[in-house]
mmCIF file of C-alpha atoms in Angstrom:
data_model
loop_
_atom_site.group_PDB
_atom_site.id
_atom_site.type_symbol
_atom_site.label_atom_id
_atom_site.label_comp_id
_atom_site.label_asym_id
_atom_site.label_seq_id
_atom_site.Cartn_x
_atom_site.Cartn_y
_atom_site.Cartn_z
ATOM 1 C CA MET A 303 -13.072 -27.087 41.675
ATOM 2 C CA ILE A 304 -14.676 -28.197 38.490
ATOM 3 C CA SER A 305 -13.056 -26.435 35.350
ATOM 4 C CA ARG A 306 -14.995 -24.417 33.254
ATOM 5 C CA LYS A 307 -14.546 -25.260 29.531
ATOM 6 C CA ILE A 308 -15.024 -23.771 26.340
ATOM 7 C CA LEU A 309 -14.606 -25.051 22.764
ATOM 8 C CA PHE A 310 -14.155 -23.691 19.477
ATOM 9 C CA ILE A 311 -14.932 -25.822 16.080
ATOM 10 C CA ALA A 312 -13.824 -25.086 12.784
ATOM 11 C CA THR A 313 -12.478 -26.774 9.888
ATOM 12 C CA VAL A 314 -9.237 -25.552 9.745
ATOM 13 C CA TYR A 315 -6.948 -24.190 12.432
ATOM 14 C CA THR A 316 -5.616 -21.460 9.624
ATOM 15 C CA HIS A 317 -9.092 -20.162 10.342
ATOM 16 C CA LEU A 318 -9.137 -19.949 14.227
ATOM 17 C CA ALA A 319 -5.278 -18.323 13.921
ATOM 18 C CA ALA A 320 -6.578 -15.677 11.459
ATOM 19 C CA PHE A 321 -9.611 -14.696 13.158
ATOM 20 C CA HIS A 322 -10.437 -15.997 16.898
ATOM 21 C CA ILE A 323 -7.346 -15.683 19.064
ATOM 22 C CA PRO A 324 -8.284 -12.545 20.500
ATOM 23 C CA PHE A 325 -11.657 -14.181 21.382
ATOM 24 C CA MET A 326 -10.284 -17.070 22.876
ATOM 25 C CA ARG A 327 -7.903 -14.959 24.846
ATOM 26 C CA LEU A 328 -11.140 -12.935 26.217
ATOM 27 C CA LEU A 329 -12.445 -16.099 27.625
ATOM 28 C CA LEU A 330 -9.030 -17.372 29.012
ATOM 29 C CA ASP A 331 -8.847 -14.078 30.820
ATOM 30 C CA LYS A 332 -11.966 -14.770 32.265
ATOM 31 C CA GLY A 333 -11.029 -17.891 33.893
ATOM 32 C CA TYR A 334 -12.198 -20.427 31.013
ATOM 33 C CA GLU A 335 -10.403 -23.196 29.841
ATOM 34 C CA VAL A 336 -10.474 -22.894 26.206
ATOM 35 C CA HIS A 337 -10.224 -25.741 23.690
ATOM 36 C CA ALA A 338 -10.018 -25.948 20.098
ATOM 37 C CA ALA A 339 -10.967 -28.858 17.367
ATOM 38 C CA ALA A 340 -9.756 -28.556 13.802
ATOM 39 C CA SER A 341 -7.742 -29.913 11.059
ATOM 40 C CA SER A 342 -3.914 -28.995 10.897
ATOM 41 C CA SER A 343 -3.852 -29.551 7.420
ATOM 42 C CA GLU A 344 -3.205 -26.192 6.429
ATOM 43 C CA GLY A 345 -0.972 -24.981 9.094
ATOM 44 C CA ARG A 346 -0.993 -22.566 11.925
ATOM 45 C CA LYS A 347 -2.167 -25.025 14.928
ATOM 46 C CA GLU A 348 0.898 -23.818 16.935
ATOM 47 C CA GLU A 349 -0.055 -20.387 16.802
ATOM 48 C CA VAL A 350 -3.433 -21.314 18.574
ATOM 49 C CA GLU A 351 -1.289 -23.361 21.164
ATOM 50 C CA ALA A 352 1.065 -20.744 21.797
ATOM 51 C CA ALA A 353 -2.175 -18.696 22.785
ATOM 52 C CA GLY A 354 -2.517 -21.388 25.604
ATOM 53 C CA ILE A 355 -5.603 -23.225 23.854
ATOM 54 C CA LYS A 356 -5.446 -26.990 24.426
ATOM 55 C CA CYS A 357 -5.678 -28.263 20.712
ATOM 56 C CA TRP A 358 -7.357 -31.225 19.313
ATOM 57 C CA GLU A 359 -6.713 -32.693 16.061
ATOM 58 C CA ILE A 360 -9.875 -33.354 14.089
ATOM 59 C CA PRO A 361 -9.572 -34.307 10.380
ATOM 60 C CA PHE A 362 -12.267 -32.025 8.589
ATOM 61 C CA ALA A 363 -12.492 -31.369 5.051
ATOM 62 C CA ARG A 364 -13.741 -28.362 3.497
ATOM 63 C CA SER A 365 -15.806 -30.065 1.058
ATOM 64 C CA PRO A 366 -19.159 -31.634 2.514
ATOM 65 C CA PHE A 367 -18.607 -34.666 0.222
ATOM 66 C CA ASN A 368 -14.885 -35.944 1.475
ATOM 67 C CA ILE A 369 -14.920 -38.864 3.222
ATOM 68 C CA ARG A 370 -12.705 -37.551 5.855
ATOM 69 C CA ASN A 371 -15.357 -35.925 7.367
ATOM 70 C CA TRP A 372 -16.796 -39.385 8.616
ATOM 71 C CA GLU A 373 -13.458 -39.765 10.335
ATOM 72 C CA ALA A 374 -13.710 -36.049 11.917
ATOM 73 C CA CYS A 375 -17.311 -37.039 12.896
ATOM 74 C CA ARG A 376 -16.084 -40.184 14.987
ATOM 75 C CA ARG A 377 -13.006 -38.208 16.353
ATOM 76 C CA LEU A 378 -15.380 -35.213 17.409
ATOM 77 C CA LYS A 379 -17.984 -37.355 18.981
ATOM 78 C CA ALA A 380 -15.250 -39.209 21.028
ATOM 79 C CA LEU A 381 -13.894 -35.883 22.389
ATOM 80 C CA LEU A 382 -17.496 -34.476 23.217
ATOM 81 C CA GLN A 383 -18.149 -37.765 25.152
ATOM 82 C CA SER A 384 -15.112 -37.531 27.128
ATOM 83 C CA HIS A 385 -15.662 -33.479 27.931
ATOM 84 C CA HIS A 386 -18.181 -31.548 28.967
ATOM 85 C CA PHE A 387 -18.343 -28.045 27.500
ATOM 86 C CA ASN A 388 -20.058 -24.928 29.253
ATOM 87 C CA LEU A 389 -20.261 -23.474 25.570
ATOM 88 C CA ILE A 390 -19.514 -24.496 22.032
ATOM 89 C CA HIS A 391 -18.478 -21.689 19.371
ATOM 90 C CA VAL A 392 -18.438 -23.279 15.964
ATOM 91 C CA HIS A 393 -17.280 -21.651 12.747
ATOM 92 C CA THR A 394 -17.245 -22.653 8.859
ATOM 93 C CA PRO A 395 -19.965 -24.517 7.182
ATOM 94 C CA VAL A 396 -18.600 -28.559 7.609
ATOM 95 C CA ALA A 397 -17.359 -28.047 11.067
ATOM 96 C CA ALA A 398 -20.474 -26.149 12.043
ATOM 97 C CA PHE A 399 -22.643 -28.600 11.047
ATOM 98 C CA LEU A 400 -21.185 -31.425 12.572
ATOM 99 C CA GLY A 401 -20.388 -29.514 15.784
ATOM 100 C CA ARG A 402 -23.699 -28.356 16.312
ATOM 101 C CA TYR A 403 -25.157 -31.811 15.722
ATOM 102 C CA LEU A 404 -22.775 -33.632 17.879
ATOM 103 C CA ALA A 405 -22.928 -31.194 20.698
ATOM 104 C CA LYS A 406 -26.771 -31.904 21.126
ATOM 105 C CA VAL A 407 -26.424 -35.519 20.792
ATOM 106 C CA THR A 408 -23.673 -35.525 23.784
ATOM 107 C CA GLY A 409 -25.443 -33.155 25.803
ATOM 108 C CA GLN A 410 -23.097 -30.122 25.708
ATOM 109 C CA GLY A 411 -23.720 -26.670 26.807
ATOM 110 C CA PRO A 412 -25.381 -24.125 24.684
ATOM 111 C CA VAL A 413 -23.953 -23.724 21.001
ATOM 112 C CA LEU A 414 -23.144 -20.482 19.172
ATOM 113 C CA TYR A 415 -22.816 -20.430 15.633
ATOM 114 C CA THR A 416 -20.799 -17.476 13.804
ATOM 115 C CA ALA A 417 -21.839 -17.644 10.068
ATOM 116 C CA HIS A 418 -18.804 -15.986 8.339
ATOM 117 C CA GLY A 419 -20.937 -15.434 5.044
ATOM 118 C CA PHE A 420 -23.611 -18.172 4.103
ATOM 119 C CA HIS A 421 -22.439 -20.130 1.299
ATOM 120 C CA PHE A 422 -25.983 -19.348 -0.224
ATOM 121 C CA TYR A 423 -26.704 -15.691 -1.110
ATOM 122 C CA LYS A 424 -28.330 -13.665 -3.831
ATOM 123 C CA GLY A 425 -26.835 -14.520 -7.072
ATOM 124 C CA ALA A 426 -25.341 -18.039 -5.749
ATOM 125 C CA PRO A 427 -25.623 -21.122 -7.526
ATOM 126 C CA LEU A 428 -28.727 -23.197 -7.306
ATOM 127 C CA ARG A 429 -26.360 -25.901 -5.862
ATOM 128 C CA ASN A 430 -25.326 -23.588 -2.881
ATOM 129 C CA TRP A 431 -28.880 -23.111 -2.070
ATOM 130 C CA LEU A 432 -30.193 -26.674 -2.167
ATOM 131 C CA ILE A 433 -27.014 -27.824 0.057
ATOM 132 C CA TYR A 434 -25.837 -25.216 2.517
ATOM 133 C CA TYR A 435 -29.541 -23.674 2.778
ATOM 134 C CA SER A 436 -30.983 -26.807 3.740
ATOM 135 C CA ALA A 437 -28.309 -27.912 5.852
ATOM 136 C CA GLU A 438 -28.649 -24.492 7.900
ATOM 137 C CA ARG A 439 -32.460 -25.035 8.056
ATOM 138 C CA LEU A 440 -31.855 -28.490 9.534
ATOM 139 C CA ALA A 441 -28.988 -27.223 11.817
ATOM 140 C CA ALA A 442 -31.001 -24.287 13.357
ATOM 141 C CA ARG A 443 -32.755 -26.625 15.552
ATOM 142 C CA TRP A 444 -29.122 -27.369 17.271
ATOM 143 C CA THR A 445 -28.265 -23.733 17.394
ATOM 144 C CA ASP A 446 -28.602 -21.871 20.369
ATOM 145 C CA GLY A 447 -27.479 -18.627 19.120
ATOM 146 C CA LEU A 448 -26.596 -17.266 15.338
ATOM 147 C CA ILE A 449 -23.910 -14.497 14.839
ATOM 148 C CA VAL A 450 -23.717 -12.789 11.619
ATOM 149 C CA MET A 451 -21.942 -10.110 10.132
ATOM 150 C CA ASN A 452 -23.447 -8.222 7.218
ATOM 151 C CA GLY A 453 -26.913 -7.454 6.503
ATOM 152 C CA GLU A 454 -28.055 -9.896 3.808
ATOM 153 C CA ASP A 455 -26.985 -12.664 6.262
ATOM 154 C CA PHE A 456 -28.936 -11.223 8.761
ATOM 155 C CA GLU A 457 -32.180 -11.288 6.603
ATOM 156 C CA ASN A 458 -31.917 -14.724 5.501
ATOM 157 C CA ALA A 459 -31.308 -15.841 9.409
ATOM 158 C CA ARG A 460 -34.484 -14.085 10.064
ATOM 159 C CA ARG A 461 -36.166 -16.058 7.053
ATOM 160 C CA MET A 462 -34.872 -19.438 8.917
ATOM 161 C CA GLY A 463 -36.880 -18.260 12.141
ATOM 162 C CA PHE A 464 -33.918 -16.921 14.389
ATOM 163 C CA GLU A 465 -35.155 -13.513 16.298
ATOM 164 C CA PRO A 466 -32.878 -10.558 16.636
ATOM 165 C CA ASP A 467 -31.699 -10.060 20.295
ATOM 166 C CA LYS A 468 -33.121 -13.496 21.196
ATOM 167 C CA ASN A 469 -30.978 -15.997 19.254
ATOM 168 C CA LEU A 470 -29.697 -13.915 16.608
ATOM 169 C CA PHE A 471 -26.861 -11.227 17.072
ATOM 170 C CA TYR A 472 -25.320 -8.863 14.271
ATOM 171 C CA VAL A 473 -21.560 -8.092 15.161
ATOM 172 C CA HIS A 474 -19.136 -5.957 13.298
ATOM 173 C CA GLY A 475 -16.997 -8.818 11.880
ATOM 174 C CA VAL A 476 -14.218 -10.262 13.619
ATOM 175 C CA GLY A 477 -12.663 -6.768 14.435
ATOM 176 C CA VAL A 478 -9.533 -4.873 13.372
ATOM 177 C CA ASP A 479 -6.798 -3.446 15.738
ATOM 178 C CA LEU A 480 -6.646 -0.145 14.634
ATOM 179 C CA SER A 481 -3.483 0.410 16.597
ATOM 180 C CA ARG A 482 -1.814 -1.422 13.941
ATOM 181 C CA TYR A 483 -2.766 0.856 11.326
ATOM 182 C CA ALA A 484 -1.586 3.946 13.160
ATOM 183 C CA LEU A 485 1.439 6.081 12.147
ATOM 184 C CA PRO A 486 3.997 3.189 11.519
ATOM 185 C CA SER A 487 6.681 2.587 13.917
ATOM 186 C CA PHE A 488 8.888 1.491 11.330
ATOM 187 C CA SER A 489 10.783 3.329 8.547
ATOM 188 C CA GLY A 490 8.944 3.836 5.353
ATOM 189 C CA GLY A 491 10.005 2.172 1.874
ATOM 190 C CA TYR A 492 10.086 -1.143 3.785
ATOM 191 C CA ILE A 493 8.377 -3.371 0.931
ATOM 192 C CA ARG A 494 9.075 -0.760 -1.865
ATOM 193 C CA ALA A 495 12.715 -1.125 -1.536
ATOM 194 C CA LYS A 496 12.783 -4.978 -1.395
ATOM 195 C CA LEU A 497 10.915 -4.515 -4.701
ATOM 196 C CA GLY A 498 12.857 -1.824 -6.223
ATOM 197 C CA LEU A 499 9.725 0.705 -6.049
ATOM 198 C CA SER A 500 10.081 4.521 -5.676
ATOM 199 C CA SER A 501 7.846 6.741 -3.599
ATOM 200 C CA PHE A 502 6.403 8.196 -6.606
ATOM 201 C CA ASP A 503 5.272 4.582 -7.897
ATOM 202 C CA VAL A 504 1.678 3.747 -7.430
ATOM 203 C CA VAL A 505 1.263 0.527 -5.404
ATOM 204 C CA VAL A 506 -2.128 -1.586 -5.766
ATOM 205 C CA THR A 507 -2.567 -4.492 -3.291
ATOM 206 C CA CYS A 508 -4.865 -7.474 -3.208
ATOM 207 C CA ILE A 509 -4.802 -9.367 0.125
ATOM 208 C CA ALA A 510 -6.709 -12.995 -0.507
ATOM 209 C CA GLU A 511 -6.351 -16.634 -0.418
ATOM 210 C CA MET A 512 -5.853 -17.780 -3.927
ATOM 211 C CA ASN A 513 -8.886 -19.813 -4.866
ATOM 212 C CA PRO A 514 -11.656 -19.415 -7.162
ATOM 213 C CA ASN A 515 -14.079 -17.226 -5.096
ATOM 214 C CA LYS A 516 -11.384 -14.601 -4.712
ATOM 215 C CA ASN A 517 -11.614 -14.103 -8.641
ATOM 216 C CA HIS A 518 -8.063 -13.109 -9.180
ATOM 217 C CA ILE A 519 -8.630 -13.721 -12.971
ATOM 218 C CA LEU A 520 -10.867 -10.772 -13.186
ATOM 219 C CA LEU A 521 -8.312 -8.636 -11.540
ATOM 220 C CA LEU A 522 -5.529 -9.799 -13.703
ATOM 221 C CA ARG A 523 -7.761 -9.117 -17.102
ATOM 222 C CA ALA A 524 -8.174 -5.676 -15.880
ATOM 223 C CA TRP A 525 -4.631 -4.890 -14.733
ATOM 224 C CA LYS A 526 -3.507 -6.446 -18.179
ATOM 225 C CA LYS A 527 -5.168 -3.153 -19.646
ATOM 226 C CA LEU A 528 -4.039 -0.923 -17.024
ATOM 227 C CA ALA A 529 -0.237 -1.598 -16.984
ATOM 228 C CA GLU A 530 -0.279 -0.938 -20.427
ATOM 229 C CA ARG A 531 -0.958 2.646 -19.746
ATOM 230 C CA TYR A 532 0.762 3.232 -16.692
ATOM 231 C CA ALA A 533 4.401 2.045 -16.354
ATOM 232 C CA ASP A 534 4.557 3.789 -12.839
ATOM 233 C CA CYS A 535 1.996 1.090 -11.439
ATOM 234 C CA HIS A 536 2.792 -2.017 -9.548
ATOM 235 C CA LEU A 537 0.173 -4.839 -8.295
ATOM 236 C CA LEU A 538 1.077 -6.666 -5.008
ATOM 237 C CA LEU A 539 -0.791 -10.178 -4.616
ATOM 238 C CA VAL A 540 -0.621 -11.118 -0.871
ATOM 239 C CA GLY A 541 -1.681 -14.489 -0.132
ATOM 240 C CA THR A 542 -1.374 -18.206 -1.209
ATOM 241 C CA GLY A 543 -3.599 -20.980 -2.423
ATOM 242 C CA GLU A 544 -4.780 -23.706 -4.900
ATOM 243 C CA LEU A 545 -4.683 -21.236 -7.758
ATOM 244 C CA MET A 546 -1.222 -19.624 -7.084
ATOM 245 C CA ALA A 547 0.706 -21.417 -9.649
ATOM 246 C CA TYR A 548 -2.222 -21.046 -12.417
ATOM 247 C CA LEU A 549 -2.153 -17.461 -11.715
ATOM 248 C CA GLN A 550 1.752 -17.125 -11.673
ATOM 249 C CA GLU A 551 1.960 -19.119 -15.076
ATOM 250 C CA LYS A 552 -1.054 -16.885 -16.675
ATOM 251 C CA VAL A 553 1.339 -13.685 -15.535
ATOM 252 C CA GLU A 554 4.014 -15.269 -17.126
ATOM 253 C CA LYS A 555 2.473 -16.680 -20.402
ATOM 254 C CA GLU A 556 0.385 -13.254 -20.888
ATOM 255 C CA HIS A 557 3.356 -10.835 -20.244
ATOM 256 C CA ILE A 558 1.452 -9.199 -17.767
ATOM 257 C CA PRO A 559 3.707 -6.480 -16.267
ATOM 258 C CA ARG A 560 4.557 -5.378 -12.693
ATOM 259 C CA VAL A 561 2.715 -8.302 -10.836
ATOM 260 C CA TYR A 562 4.642 -9.294 -7.575
ATOM 261 C CA PHE A 563 3.288 -12.784 -5.754
ATOM 262 C CA LEU A 564 4.222 -12.062 -2.276
ATOM 263 C CA GLY A 565 2.982 -15.338 -0.669
ATOM 264 C CA TYR A 566 1.659 -15.849 3.016
ATOM 265 C CA ARG A 567 3.055 -12.612 4.815
ATOM 266 C CA ARG A 568 2.824 -11.605 8.549
ATOM 267 C CA ASP A 569 3.724 -8.167 7.973
ATOM 268 C CA VAL A 570 0.250 -7.209 6.388
ATOM 269 C CA PRO A 571 0.133 -3.799 8.237
ATOM 270 C CA ARG A 572 3.280 -2.908 6.563
ATOM 271 C CA ILE A 573 2.308 -3.638 3.180
ATOM 272 C CA ILE A 574 -1.134 -1.959 3.277
ATOM 273 C CA LEU A 575 0.405 1.442 4.682
ATOM 274 C CA GLU A 576 3.046 1.470 1.933
ATOM 275 C CA SER A 577 0.189 0.839 -0.589
ATOM 276 C CA ASP A 578 -2.012 3.204 -2.467
ATOM 277 C CA ILE A 579 -4.861 1.496 -3.425
ATOM 278 C CA VAL A 580 -6.620 -2.031 -1.923
ATOM 279 C CA THR A 581 -8.626 -4.253 -4.248
ATOM 280 C CA LEU A 582 -10.796 -7.242 -3.647
ATOM 281 C CA THR A 583 -12.379 -8.862 -6.520
ATOM 282 C CA SER A 584 -14.334 -11.662 -4.814
ATOM 283 C CA LYS A 585 -17.503 -13.622 -6.013
ATOM 284 C CA ARG A 586 -18.744 -13.840 -2.259
ATOM 285 C CA GLU A 587 -17.601 -12.498 1.113
ATOM 286 C CA GLY A 588 -18.837 -12.430 4.792
ATOM 287 C CA LEU A 589 -17.097 -9.316 6.165
ATOM 288 C CA PRO A 590 -13.637 -9.234 4.532
ATOM 289 C CA LYS A 591 -11.044 -8.680 6.667
ATOM 290 C CA SER A 592 -8.373 -7.068 3.964
ATOM 291 C CA ILE A 593 -11.016 -4.335 3.399
ATOM 292 C CA MET A 594 -11.228 -3.339 7.221
ATOM 293 C CA GLU A 595 -7.459 -3.502 7.020
ATOM 294 C CA ALA A 596 -7.405 -1.020 4.382
ATOM 295 C CA MET A 597 -9.649 1.257 5.787
ATOM 296 C CA ALA A 598 -7.999 1.225 9.098
ATOM 297 C CA ALA A 599 -4.842 2.559 7.304
ATOM 298 C CA GLY A 600 -6.607 4.907 5.531
ATOM 299 C CA ARG A 601 -6.391 3.569 2.091
ATOM 300 C CA PRO A 602 -9.211 3.785 -0.774
ATOM 301 C CA VAL A 603 -10.867 0.077 -1.704
ATOM 302 C CA VAL A 604 -11.977 -1.128 -5.051
ATOM 303 C CA ALA A 605 -13.979 -4.045 -4.678
ATOM 304 C CA THR A 606 -16.723 -6.373 -6.332
ATOM 305 C CA VAL A 607 -20.598 -5.343 -5.313
ATOM 306 C CA VAL A 608 -20.917 -8.434 -3.345
ATOM 307 C CA ARG A 609 -22.654 -9.042 0.372
ATOM 308 C CA GLY A 610 -20.221 -8.193 3.052
ATOM 309 C CA SER A 611 -17.776 -5.864 0.922
ATOM 310 C CA ARG A 612 -20.921 -3.597 0.024
ATOM 311 C CA ASP A 613 -21.590 -3.460 3.691
ATOM 312 C CA LEU A 614 -18.129 -2.040 4.251
ATOM 313 C CA VAL A 615 -17.480 0.069 0.983
ATOM 314 C CA GLU A 616 -19.596 3.101 0.341
ATOM 315 C CA ASP A 617 -19.272 3.836 -3.438
ATOM 316 C CA GLY A 618 -17.909 7.142 -4.078
ATOM 317 C CA CYS A 619 -17.218 7.692 -0.585
ATOM 318 C CA THR A 620 -14.517 5.186 0.879
ATOM 319 C CA GLY A 621 -14.017 3.366 -2.333
ATOM 320 C CA VAL A 622 -15.301 2.291 -5.581
ATOM 321 C CA LEU A 623 -17.603 -0.792 -6.200
ATOM 322 C CA VAL A 624 -17.789 -2.555 -9.628
ATOM 323 C CA GLU A 625 -20.000 -5.425 -10.804
ATOM 324 C CA LEU A 626 -18.825 -9.081 -10.911
ATOM 325 C CA ASP A 627 -16.909 -9.860 -14.310
ATOM 326 C CA ASP A 628 -16.924 -6.014 -15.228
ATOM 327 C CA VAL A 629 -13.347 -6.111 -16.642
ATOM 328 C CA PRO A 630 -13.770 -2.328 -18.076
ATOM 329 C CA GLY A 631 -15.605 -1.379 -14.871
ATOM 330 C CA LEU A 632 -12.849 -2.511 -12.599
ATOM 331 C CA ALA A 633 -10.054 -1.245 -14.968
ATOM 332 C CA ALA A 634 -11.879 2.389 -14.904
ATOM 333 C CA ALA A 635 -12.017 2.283 -10.957
ATOM 334 C CA LEU A 636 -8.560 1.348 -10.685
ATOM 335 C CA GLU A 637 -7.476 4.110 -13.356
ATOM 336 C CA ARG A 638 -9.720 6.916 -11.472
ATOM 337 C CA LEU A 639 -7.951 6.262 -8.253
ATOM 338 C CA ILE A 640 -4.266 5.832 -9.679
ATOM 339 C CA THR A 641 -4.551 9.211 -11.474
ATOM 340 C CA ASP A 642 -5.981 11.002 -8.553
ATOM 341 C CA PRO A 643 -4.070 11.226 -5.522
ATOM 342 C CA GLU A 644 -6.364 13.706 -3.704
ATOM 343 C CA LEU A 645 -9.266 11.437 -4.372
ATOM 344 C CA ARG A 646 -7.487 8.553 -2.915
ATOM 345 C CA ALA A 647 -6.554 10.835 0.119
ATOM 346 C CA ALA A 648 -10.083 11.823 0.422
ATOM 347 C CA MET A 649 -11.508 8.283 0.066
ATOM 348 C CA GLY A 650 -8.960 6.957 2.635
ATOM 349 C CA ALA A 651 -9.874 9.366 5.335
ATOM 350 C CA ALA A 652 -13.669 8.390 4.992
ATOM 351 C CA GLY A 653 -12.942 4.948 5.058
ATOM 352 C CA LYS A 654 -10.499 5.392 8.319
ATOM 353 C CA GLU A 655 -13.638 7.396 10.256
ATOM 354 C CA LYS A 656 -16.090 4.559 9.171
ATOM 355 C CA ILE A 657 -13.892 1.854 10.230
ATOM 356 C CA LYS A 658 -13.845 2.956 13.825
ATOM 357 C CA ASP A 659 -17.199 0.938 14.305
ATOM 358 C CA TYR A 660 -15.529 -2.194 13.342
ATOM 359 C CA SER A 661 -12.413 -1.931 15.769
ATOM 360 C CA LEU A 662 -11.398 -5.211 17.527
ATOM 361 C CA GLU A 663 -11.896 -3.242 20.792
ATOM 362 C CA LYS A 664 -15.590 -2.754 19.970
ATOM 363 C CA VAL A 665 -16.368 -6.415 18.673
ATOM 364 C CA LEU A 666 -14.649 -7.987 21.429
ATOM 365 C CA ASN A 667 -17.011 -5.888 23.963
ATOM 366 C CA GLU A 668 -20.037 -7.291 21.512
ATOM 367 C CA MET A 669 -18.900 -10.996 21.788
ATOM 368 C CA ALA A 670 -17.978 -10.707 25.458
ATOM 369 C CA ALA A 671 -21.960 -9.412 26.011
ATOM 370 C CA ILE A 672 -22.939 -12.455 23.754
ATOM 371 C CA TYR A 673 -20.747 -14.895 25.947
ATOM 372 C CA GLU A 674 -22.030 -13.717 29.039
ATOM 373 C CA ARG A 675 -25.234 -14.202 28.049
ATOM 374 C CA TYR A 676 -24.898 -18.109 27.001
ATOM 375 C CA LEU A 677 -22.804 -18.585 29.925
ATOM 376 C CA GLU A 678 -25.120 -17.418 32.738
#
């Protein structure tokens, strides 16, 4: 019997581990042999392998100008020449571009591309449009199906020639497992006890990789103003990244109080359930999972008005939206929620209702229908 194979391609295994294992398992359960190709430079490859996926090391780099991508191209071509895949699902800009091109060159099955937030968007630097928009227009000819997860990307995809329900599909992100944010099966105070916080303290949490796009600087500037006025408020920063040391140094040098760097965590649901407010101050998003997780836990969100975040957060209903680089506006939005527990509860309840459309169960069904369409 000839095995039926599917390949997932992304720049790094951290992306596949964070977002795509449930979809890989979906295909495994349908009897497919599932492979993955990515770089393990940032770790988490073992999590993908543990799910029963055959993993290949391809040394992609995030930057399209990094010389490592020439070697990645050579290795990926060799992989595709030695295997035929019934379907290839590509993610992240560099890997998606090379994967689509090489899939067509080597005569593979249909290619699906999930755009987790195009790098060109309203307000993006001209450089992004010149590089990434041009690349996507070129790669469109090698793309059998395009999956997007926010309204702005959907409209940009239509302008590139993709047609809804023919080769353009809108899905509700990567899904959030609502069961993980139901009534906790653990005793309360887990994180608060470790940090020496009481149940009366107000905890604001930001879950994001520490890179320039996530814009932690904006958050720290606003927090510095707030922390001077509210001694019972605490800011938890969850994640790691290239700017972590710089941000830690900034907090120390400027004596910004009650900021806790928690690093990479596997207990995010616990942390969110013990938080009062979740915030995200990104310059660009696709459809942020941390906001979906906050809403699933019934927590209000304060976020910047950017693509993806504004698709989730209804200003004044499920949270508060603020303009990019508006330090006073961000401080005021956080202060409004810090000082009004009833408003926090109301917005959290509204978010919990809205996020039902983004449940992992629903997204798995949406993706199953797309996969079946291309695997017929």
